[in-house]
Amino acid sequence: MKCNRLVDAGRRQFLRGGLGATAGAAASVVMGTSEARAERALARVDYPANRLANLADLAVNAPMDVAYPDADSPGVLLKLGQGVEGGVGPNGDVVAYSVLCPHKGWMLSYNDADRTFNCPGHHSRFDAEAGGQQVWGHATNNLPQFVLRVDDAGDIYAEGVDELIYGRLSNTL
Amino acid sequence: MGYKRQVDRLPIIPADAKEFNVTCHYCIVGCGYKAYTWPMNKQGGTEPGRNKFGVDLSEQQYQDSPAWYAPSMYNIVRQDGRDVQLVVKPDENCVVNSGLGSIRGARMAENRPSRITGTQQQRLSDPLVWRNGTWQPTSWDDALDLVARVTAQVVTEGSEDDLVVSVFDHGGSAGGYENTWATGKLYFQSMSIRNIRIHNRPAYNSEVHSTRDMGVGELNNSYSDYEITDTIFVVGANPMETQTNLYLNHMVLGMQNGAKFIMVDPRRTVTVHSAEQFAGKENVLHLAINEGTDMVVLNAIMTHIVDNGWLDDDFIANSTFQGGEAVAQDAAHPASLGSLDHAMQSIRTSLDEAAEICGVDAADIARAAEWIAKPHEDGSRRKCASAYEKGIIWGNDNYRTVGAMANIALATGNIGREGGGCCRLGGHQEGYYRPDESVVGRPAEYVDQYLIRGLGGVHHIWACDHHKTTINAAEFKRAHKRRADMVKDAIDAAAGGTREQLVDAIVSAINAGGLFVVDMDIIHSQIGQNAHVILPACESNEMNLTSMNGERRLRLSEKYMDPYGNSRPDCLIAAGIAQNMERVLRDMGQDDYADKFKGYDWETEEDAFMDGFHQGNPEVTYDRLRAAGNNGVQEPVVGYENGQLIGTERLYADGRFDRHGRDDGKALFCASGWRGWQAAGRAREKANHKYWINNVRANIFWQNQFLDQKNDFVQDRFPYPFIEMNPDDMVDEGLNPGDLLEIINDNGVTQGMAYPTASAKRGQVAMVFGSPAGSQGNVTNGVNELNVPDYKHCWGDIRKVSNATRESAGISFKSKEITL
């Protein structure tokens, strides 16, 4: 994983709309095995609980490419090394975000020096340590964060999203 | 921190939703948006046939997709008396923004008043009159009657000079051709009001008198000129922050096409950094001059161009004045105007002199001159599009500095040509159409001082909030409150009496030094706290509104929802005041005066448009503008052919300049000689205080901060006005990020939040302008000869007030500069 070039493989695929088709081939993209079926009649979307990784798989400040709630929604799982609001794990320092810029859907890159997500298209940036707060930019919402849970075995599950993900009018398609 | 709306799904726009043209009313750029409305009991579906986009919404939409909208673009509003669902999203077919939304405009839907979703509950819904110690809701008839009776009595017992007016003169929200015409007709035709000022400055004047006196209107190119130019030359402007989609959708294209980018600004802004990413550092030149020295660097660039012969000789010979001095310096002209040779006698500045005064390298000034004017290797002329805004408009020696900017463009033949232009980047859109205002005179009255001195008896305020946006604000607020309180006390003492007794009590208080305040606004503003009558106005899209943007692109932004509560368009409020004035004056036996208030029998805003703008532009009607859509037509409109309005892509393409009104059509150069700090007291203030207090903007809420004072997304990011400081200065002052601090000088005190900024120079802080939570104007004072304020130059000391609060402790303090 080269920081600042995060999800490069994903970006190339995403621009031509083929991420889902190739997700299985990208070693670092972890797909859940227990995807729940969304109930369209419910007032809110029914999120699947998908295993993204185990705590042991994560190194500090080395983002791991994931996808949630399905293969067409790229994100990263990130261990920050110090606890943050909304963080999980024994140190409260594990977070996950969508990496589609909520402005125009460009793929964000991760800057490991100041722990921000940055958009090459229009120069918006988001703080990984402040709940995805837009530091500066054009998006009208902060970066969607995946709701995480860690089980006794250290397996990390995503089971919700706190904002609308770019490119979909329902977080589960 | 990281406010989230917890929205996981949005209603889908059905295929048969109603569609409206919307021009974003917040800033000058005027991005095109589309509004869609549909009934509450209907919704679209994911199948292509069931949604407005005709695409399969059960699939992920990709980068730059038109078929997505954010939660901020959705709301539930009132339309023709019914609740409807609303989406307002960027229009990919508008040439201004090509589908890009800004952080402001893409929140237009969310910033609509809704009794269903609870948004913008701060909006005024009913007229309010001060009674029994508070503001009581009442009818329009009751409120307008009181306004007219007091106003009529004061101007007939005294004179029209006793009526003081603060009023917008721009387009977009709180303005537009309908509303500027109606207010202009009231104050310049029915009356002749001299003590009148504009929303952001204490007088009724141009912010760019000099370029107009030179013959050059300040919005003279097309945004497309930035795409095809060789050099983009920006002085005292920050377009990435404040004209975002002009920058992203036009200037960036220019850089990607090979244009160089020059920025003159003491501060390293996000524009400089962004330009370096798009153009490469080698193609970006930032002249980080000492504050207030813009004119010197401009004069040195001009001198270098002249001395190297990089002039457009044919243009100068054919289009500029040749006979020495044309206009002498006098009280109305802070510099003389005339031929190039005449002006150069004052302008001449060597590179080394400029380097010394401005604190930048002489070689960099020379490089700027080369990038602007040195012909290509094949001998062809360089194209340069130059732009400026508040950095020099609200800067030191406004008249000469703006003139120095236009001098360069004229000398290099860069006005009226493709890839050229010398333009303001602007704040609001424009929408000025009023009767002759020459009663105001020049210099125009410094209205704030007029009120501070105890003059004037009635104050009509239209969408202005001096408390947040004037200079010398601390003193103004004290004086205005003291005088308004005298009238409030008189009203309270007259409680229970007849209308006549009430009016007599108010007029007596006025005669004793009080001030009767009438406030027309969409919210209860800070200056509105002093009001005795508050009249609720509505916004663009709650009415039809026409305006033109920074490339003079005229659009009709259509009404898609009802005005909130009983609020009305400003033009119809003005008509109501006029009609009541006529009635009251007739009752007073003043028939001749009453007759002057005839001609306001408008039912709709369109009637006001036809009475005003249409009379001067007979080709332009609502129907034709509606058909022209979000691309509209560029003013001036010169005809109507084949079902289309014919506009003007750029001004002065024929080489004739007319903004000064001269018959010869020749542009004049400005003798922009440097004279140091123009406004009195600057040098002393600088010497006495530690920090230069720069006055800056932020893209998240510039031009709509009043609407965002309760917006959770915005308040979560900036709960208090930010004050960017060098981290070492923060250490000196014992400040941590987010701590609250005071800025103190002889003008007053203001408050904000320390925001560490590594790129800030030591001793220079940058405070955001216009914040409801801390007025930068409290500590700023000083105007030029024509009463244009110099907001940008004040100095103060800094004192910590408090540790960071819970709100400010959690926000991100990381650099605003992108790192890719």
mmCIF file with all atom_site columns, N, CA and C in Angstrom, chain B residues 265-267 289-292 391 677 685-686 689-696 723-724 743 761-767 776 790-798:
data_model
loop_
_atom_site.group_PDB
_atom_site.id
_atom_site.type_symbol
_atom_site.label_atom_id
_atom_site.label_alt_id
_atom_site.label_comp_id
_atom_site.label_asym_id
_atom_site.label_entity_id
_atom_site.label_seq_id
_atom_site.pdbx_PDB_ins_code
_atom_site.Cartn_x
_atom_site.Cartn_y
_atom_site.Cartn_z
_atom_site.occupancy
_atom_site.B_iso_or_equiv
_atom_site.pdbx_formal_charge
_atom_site.auth_seq_id
_atom_site.auth_comp_id
_atom_site.auth_asym_id
_atom_site.auth_atom_id
_atom_site.pdbx_PDB_model_num
ATOM 1   N N  . ASP B 1 265 ? -0.845  38.930 -3.835 1.00 0.00 ? 265 ASP B N  1
ATOM 2   C CA . ASP B 1 265 ? -1.607  38.877 -2.576 1.00 0.00 ? 265 ASP B CA 1
ATOM 3   C C  . ASP B 1 265 ? -0.602  38.681 -1.447 1.00 0.00 ? 265 ASP B C  1
ATOM 4   N N  . PRO B 1 266 ? -0.720  39.458 -0.383 1.00 0.00 ? 266 PRO B N  1
ATOM 5   C CA . PRO B 1 266 ? 0.211   39.255 0.734  1.00 0.00 ? 266 PRO B CA 1
ATOM 6   C C  . PRO B 1 266 ? 0.094   37.858 1.339  1.00 0.00 ? 266 PRO B C  1
ATOM 7   N N  . ARG B 1 267 ? -1.070  37.267 1.216  1.00 0.00 ? 267 ARG B N  1
ATOM 8   C CA . ARG B 1 267 ? -1.350  35.983 1.853  1.00 0.00 ? 267 ARG B CA 1
ATOM 9   C C  . ARG B 1 267 ? -1.247  34.858 0.837  1.00 0.00 ? 267 ARG B C  1
ATOM 10  N N  . ILE B 1 289 ? 3.334   40.392 -1.675 1.00 0.00 ? 289 ILE B N  1
ATOM 11  C CA . ILE B 1 289 ? 3.768   41.769 -1.371 1.00 0.00 ? 289 ILE B CA 1
ATOM 12  C C  . ILE B 1 289 ? 3.444   42.161 0.066  1.00 0.00 ? 289 ILE B C  1
ATOM 13  N N  . ASN B 1 290 ? 4.117   43.205 0.527  1.00 0.00 ? 290 ASN B N  1
ATOM 14  C CA . ASN B 1 290 ? 3.726   43.815 1.798  1.00 0.00 ? 290 ASN B CA 1
ATOM 15  C C  . ASN B 1 290 ? 2.311   44.375 1.653  1.00 0.00 ? 290 ASN B C  1
ATOM 16  N N  . GLU B 1 291 ? 1.561   44.327 2.735  1.00 0.00 ? 291 GLU B N  1
ATOM 17  C CA . GLU B 1 291 ? 0.166   44.768 2.656  1.00 0.00 ? 291 GLU B CA 1
ATOM 18  C C  . GLU B 1 291 ? 0.071   46.222 2.206  1.00 0.00 ? 291 GLU B C  1
ATOM 19  N N  . GLY B 1 292 ? -0.882  46.457 1.322  1.00 0.00 ? 292 GLY B N  1
ATOM 20  C CA . GLY B 1 292 ? -1.182  47.827 0.895  1.00 0.00 ? 292 GLY B CA 1
ATOM 21  C C  . GLY B 1 292 ? -0.289  48.372 -0.201 1.00 0.00 ? 292 GLY B C  1
ATOM 22  N N  . GLY B 1 391 ? -9.183  42.684 -2.456 1.00 0.00 ? 391 GLY B N  1
ATOM 23  C CA . GLY B 1 391 ? -7.822  42.961 -2.012 1.00 0.00 ? 391 GLY B CA 1
ATOM 24  C C  . GLY B 1 391 ? -7.377  44.358 -2.385 1.00 0.00 ? 391 GLY B C  1
ATOM 25  N N  . TRP B 1 677 ? 0.418   55.286 2.417  1.00 0.00 ? 677 TRP B N  1
ATOM 26  C CA . TRP B 1 677 ? -0.921  55.033 2.952  1.00 0.00 ? 677 TRP B CA 1
ATOM 27  C C  . TRP B 1 677 ? -1.819  56.209 2.638  1.00 0.00 ? 677 TRP B C  1
ATOM 28  N N  . GLU B 1 685 ? -1.335  53.535 13.216 1.00 0.00 ? 685 GLU B N  1
ATOM 29  C CA . GLU B 1 685 ? -1.945  52.314 13.733 1.00 0.00 ? 685 GLU B CA 1
ATOM 30  C C  . GLU B 1 685 ? -1.009  51.121 13.536 1.00 0.00 ? 685 GLU B C  1
ATOM 31  N N  . LYS B 1 686 ? -0.360  51.085 12.386 1.00 0.00 ? 686 LYS B N  1
ATOM 32  C CA . LYS B 1 686 ? 0.571   49.998 12.107 1.00 0.00 ? 686 LYS B CA 1
ATOM 33  C C  . LYS B 1 686 ? 1.725   50.008 13.106 1.00 0.00 ? 686 LYS B C  1
ATOM 34  N N  . HIS B 1 689 ? 0.687   48.644 16.823 1.00 0.00 ? 689 HIS B N  1
ATOM 35  C CA . HIS B 1 689 ? 0.122   47.326 17.107 1.00 0.00 ? 689 HIS B CA 1
ATOM 36  C C  . HIS B 1 689 ? 0.955   46.223 16.474 1.00 0.00 ? 689 HIS B C  1
ATOM 37  N N  . LYS B 1 690 ? 0.795   45.045 17.035 1.00 0.00 ? 690 LYS B N  1
ATOM 38  C CA . LYS B 1 690 ? 1.669   43.926 16.678 1.00 0.00 ? 690 LYS B CA 1
ATOM 39  C C  . LYS B 1 690 ? 1.250   43.215 15.398 1.00 0.00 ? 690 LYS B C  1
ATOM 40  N N  . TYR B 1 691 ? -0.071  43.152 15.149 1.00 0.00 ? 691 TYR B N  1
ATOM 41  C CA . TYR B 1 691 ? -0.541  42.302 14.056 1.00 0.00 ? 691 TYR B CA 1
ATOM 42  C C  . TYR B 1 691 ? -1.283  43.101 12.991 1.00 0.00 ? 691 TYR B C  1
ATOM 43  N N  . TRP B 1 692 ? -1.017  42.768 11.741 1.00 0.00 ? 692 TRP B N  1
ATOM 44  C CA . TRP B 1 692 ? -1.883  43.227 10.650 1.00 0.00 ? 692 TRP B CA 1
ATOM 45  C C  . TRP B 1 692 ? -3.091  42.293 10.612 1.00 0.00 ? 692 TRP B C  1
ATOM 46  N N  . ILE B 1 693 ? -4.294  42.886 10.641 1.00 0.00 ? 693 ILE B N  1
ATOM 47  C CA . ILE B 1 693 ? -5.520  42.096 10.658 1.00 0.00 ? 693 ILE B CA 1
ATOM 48  C C  . ILE B 1 693 ? -6.102  42.100 9.253  1.00 0.00 ? 693 ILE B C  1
ATOM 49  N N  . ASN B 1 694 ? -5.782  41.068 8.501  1.00 0.00 ? 694 ASN B N  1
ATOM 50  C CA . ASN B 1 694 ? -6.333  40.948 7.150  1.00 0.00 ? 694 ASN B CA 1
ATOM 51  C C  . ASN B 1 694 ? -7.796  40.497 7.253  1.00 0.00 ? 694 ASN B C  1
ATOM 52  N N  . ASN B 1 695 ? -8.524  40.755 6.218  1.00 0.00 ? 695 ASN B N  1
ATOM 53  C CA . ASN B 1 695 ? -9.971  40.555 6.187  1.00 0.00 ? 695 ASN B CA 1
ATOM 54  C C  . ASN B 1 695 ? -10.256 39.636 5.008  1.00 0.00 ? 695 ASN B C  1
ATOM 55  N N  . VAL B 1 696 ? -10.690 38.401 5.292  1.00 0.00 ? 696 VAL B N  1
ATOM 56  C CA . VAL B 1 696 ? -10.719 37.376 4.243  1.00 0.00 ? 696 VAL B CA 1
ATOM 57  C C  . VAL B 1 696 ? -12.070 36.659 4.212  1.00 0.00 ? 696 VAL B C  1
ATOM 58  N N  . ILE B 1 723 ? -9.624  32.887 12.755 1.00 0.00 ? 723 ILE B N  1
ATOM 59  C CA . ILE B 1 723 ? -8.549  33.869 12.627 1.00 0.00 ? 723 ILE B CA 1
ATOM 60  C C  . ILE B 1 723 ? -7.272  33.071 12.369 1.00 0.00 ? 723 ILE B C  1
ATOM 61  N N  . GLU B 1 724 ? -6.864  33.061 11.109 1.00 0.00 ? 724 GLU B N  1
ATOM 62  C CA . GLU B 1 724 ? -5.673  32.290 10.736 1.00 0.00 ? 724 GLU B CA 1
ATOM 63  C C  . GLU B 1 724 ? -4.435  32.978 11.296 1.00 0.00 ? 724 GLU B C  1
ATOM 64  N N  . ILE B 1 743 ? -9.278  40.694 19.303 1.00 0.00 ? 743 ILE B N  1
ATOM 65  C CA . ILE B 1 743 ? -8.411  41.636 18.585 1.00 0.00 ? 743 ILE B CA 1
ATOM 66  C C  . ILE B 1 743 ? -8.800  43.030 19.068 1.00 0.00 ? 743 ILE B C  1
ATOM 67  N N  . LYS B 1 761 ? 2.242   34.466 7.421  1.00 0.00 ? 761 LYS B N  1
ATOM 68  C CA . LYS B 1 761 ? 3.482   35.130 7.836  1.00 0.00 ? 761 LYS B CA 1
ATOM 69  C C  . LYS B 1 761 ? 3.362   35.556 9.294  1.00 0.00 ? 761 LYS B C  1
ATOM 70  N N  . ARG B 1 762 ? 4.522   35.638 9.964  1.00 0.00 ? 762 ARG B N  1
ATOM 71  C CA . ARG B 1 762 ? 4.516   36.160 11.329 1.00 0.00 ? 762 ARG B CA 1
ATOM 72  C C  . ARG B 1 762 ? 3.961   37.588 11.326 1.00 0.00 ? 762 ARG B C  1
ATOM 73  N N  . GLY B 1 763 ? 3.146   37.895 12.324 1.00 0.00 ? 763 GLY B N  1
ATOM 74  C CA . GLY B 1 763 ? 2.625   39.249 12.451 1.00 0.00 ? 763 GLY B CA 1
ATOM 75  C C  . GLY B 1 763 ? 1.467   39.569 11.533 1.00 0.00 ? 763 GLY B C  1
ATOM 76  N N  . GLN B 1 764 ? 0.978   38.553 10.807 1.00 0.00 ? 764 GLN B N  1
ATOM 77  C CA . GLN B 1 764 ? -0.166  38.778 9.924  1.00 0.00 ? 764 GLN B CA 1
ATOM 78  C C  . GLN B 1 764 ? -1.242  37.759 10.258 1.00 0.00 ? 764 GLN B C  1
ATOM 79  N N  . VAL B 1 765 ? -2.404  38.222 10.613 1.00 0.00 ? 765 VAL B N  1
ATOM 80  C CA . VAL B 1 765 ? -3.508  37.297 10.837 1.00 0.00 ? 765 VAL B CA 1
ATOM 81  C C  . VAL B 1 765 ? -4.615  37.605 9.845  1.00 0.00 ? 765 VAL B C  1
ATOM 82  N N  . ALA B 1 766 ? -5.433  36.605 9.571  1.00 0.00 ? 766 ALA B N  1
ATOM 83  C CA . ALA B 1 766 ? -6.490  36.734 8.568  1.00 0.00 ? 766 ALA B CA 1
ATOM 84  C C  . ALA B 1 766 ? -7.804  36.333 9.212  1.00 0.00 ? 766 ALA B C  1
ATOM 85  N N  . MET B 1 767 ? -8.668  37.327 9.393  1.00 0.00 ? 767 MET B N  1
ATOM 86  C CA . MET B 1 767 ? -9.956  37.075 10.043 1.00 0.00 ? 767 MET B CA 1
ATOM 87  C C  . MET B 1 767 ? -11.057 37.044 9.002  1.00 0.00 ? 767 MET B C  1
ATOM 88  N N  . GLN B 1 776 ? -15.538 41.745 12.026 1.00 0.00 ? 776 GLN B N  1
ATOM 89  C CA . GLN B 1 776 ? -14.209 42.269 11.763 1.00 0.00 ? 776 GLN B CA 1
ATOM 90  C C  . GLN B 1 776 ? -14.258 43.780 11.638 1.00 0.00 ? 776 GLN B C  1
ATOM 91  N N  . ASP B 1 790 ? -11.549 51.134 3.341  1.00 0.00 ? 790 ASP B N  1
ATOM 92  C CA . ASP B 1 790 ? -10.356 50.297 3.336  1.00 0.00 ? 790 ASP B CA 1
ATOM 93  C C  . ASP B 1 790 ? -10.482 49.309 4.496  1.00 0.00 ? 790 ASP B C  1
ATOM 94  N N  . TYR B 1 791 ? -11.277 48.262 4.243  1.00 0.00 ? 791 TYR B N  1
ATOM 95  C CA . TYR B 1 791 ? -11.461 47.228 5.269  1.00 0.00 ? 791 TYR B CA 1
ATOM 96  C C  . TYR B 1 791 ? -10.179 46.436 5.511  1.00 0.00 ? 791 TYR B C  1
ATOM 97  N N  . LYS B 1 792 ? -9.317  46.426 4.512  1.00 0.00 ? 792 LYS B N  1
ATOM 98  C CA . LYS B 1 792 ? -8.228  45.443 4.534  1.00 0.00 ? 792 LYS B CA 1
ATOM 99  C C  . LYS B 1 792 ? -7.073  45.844 5.435  1.00 0.00 ? 792 LYS B C  1
ATOM 100 N N  . HIS B 1 793 ? -7.054  47.095 5.856  1.00 0.00 ? 793 HIS B N  1
ATOM 101 C CA . HIS B 1 793 ? -5.869  47.523 6.586  1.00 0.00 ? 793 HIS B CA 1
ATOM 102 C C  . HIS B 1 793 ? -6.208  48.058 7.953  1.00 0.00 ? 793 HIS B C  1
ATOM 103 N N  . CYS B 1 794 ? -6.009  47.198 8.904  1.00 0.00 ? 794 CYS B N  1
ATOM 104 C CA . CYS B 1 794 ? -6.048  47.644 10.286 1.00 0.00 ? 794 CYS B CA 1
ATOM 105 C C  . CYS B 1 794 ? -5.071  46.781 11.057 1.00 0.00 ? 794 CYS B C  1
ATOM 106 N N  . TRP B 1 795 ? -4.638  47.295 12.157 1.00 0.00 ? 795 TRP B N  1
ATOM 107 C CA . TRP B 1 795 ? -3.660  46.587 12.976 1.00 0.00 ? 795 TRP B CA 1
ATOM 108 C C  . TRP B 1 795 ? -4.185  46.530 14.401 1.00 0.00 ? 795 TRP B C  1
ATOM 109 N N  . GLY B 1 796 ? -3.844  45.478 15.104 1.00 0.00 ? 796 GLY B N  1
ATOM 110 C CA . GLY B 1 796 ? -4.348  45.344 16.461 1.00 0.00 ? 796 GLY B CA 1
ATOM 111 C C  . GLY B 1 796 ? -3.461  44.432 17.278 1.00 0.00 ? 796 GLY B C  1
ATOM 112 N N  . ASP B 1 797 ? -3.792  44.348 18.546 1.00 0.00 ? 797 ASP B N  1
ATOM 113 C CA . ASP B 1 797 ? -3.124  43.410 19.435 1.00 0.00 ? 797 ASP B CA 1
ATOM 114 C C  . ASP B 1 797 ? -4.085  42.270 19.749 1.00 0.00 ? 797 ASP B C  1
ATOM 115 N N  . ILE B 1 798 ? -3.519  41.173 20.199 1.00 0.00 ? 798 ILE B N  1
ATOM 116 C CA . ILE B 1 798 ? -4.315  39.961 20.406 1.00 0.00 ? 798 ILE B CA 1
ATOM 117 C C  . ILE B 1 798 ? -4.226  39.526 21.856 1.00 0.00 ? 798 ILE B C  1
#
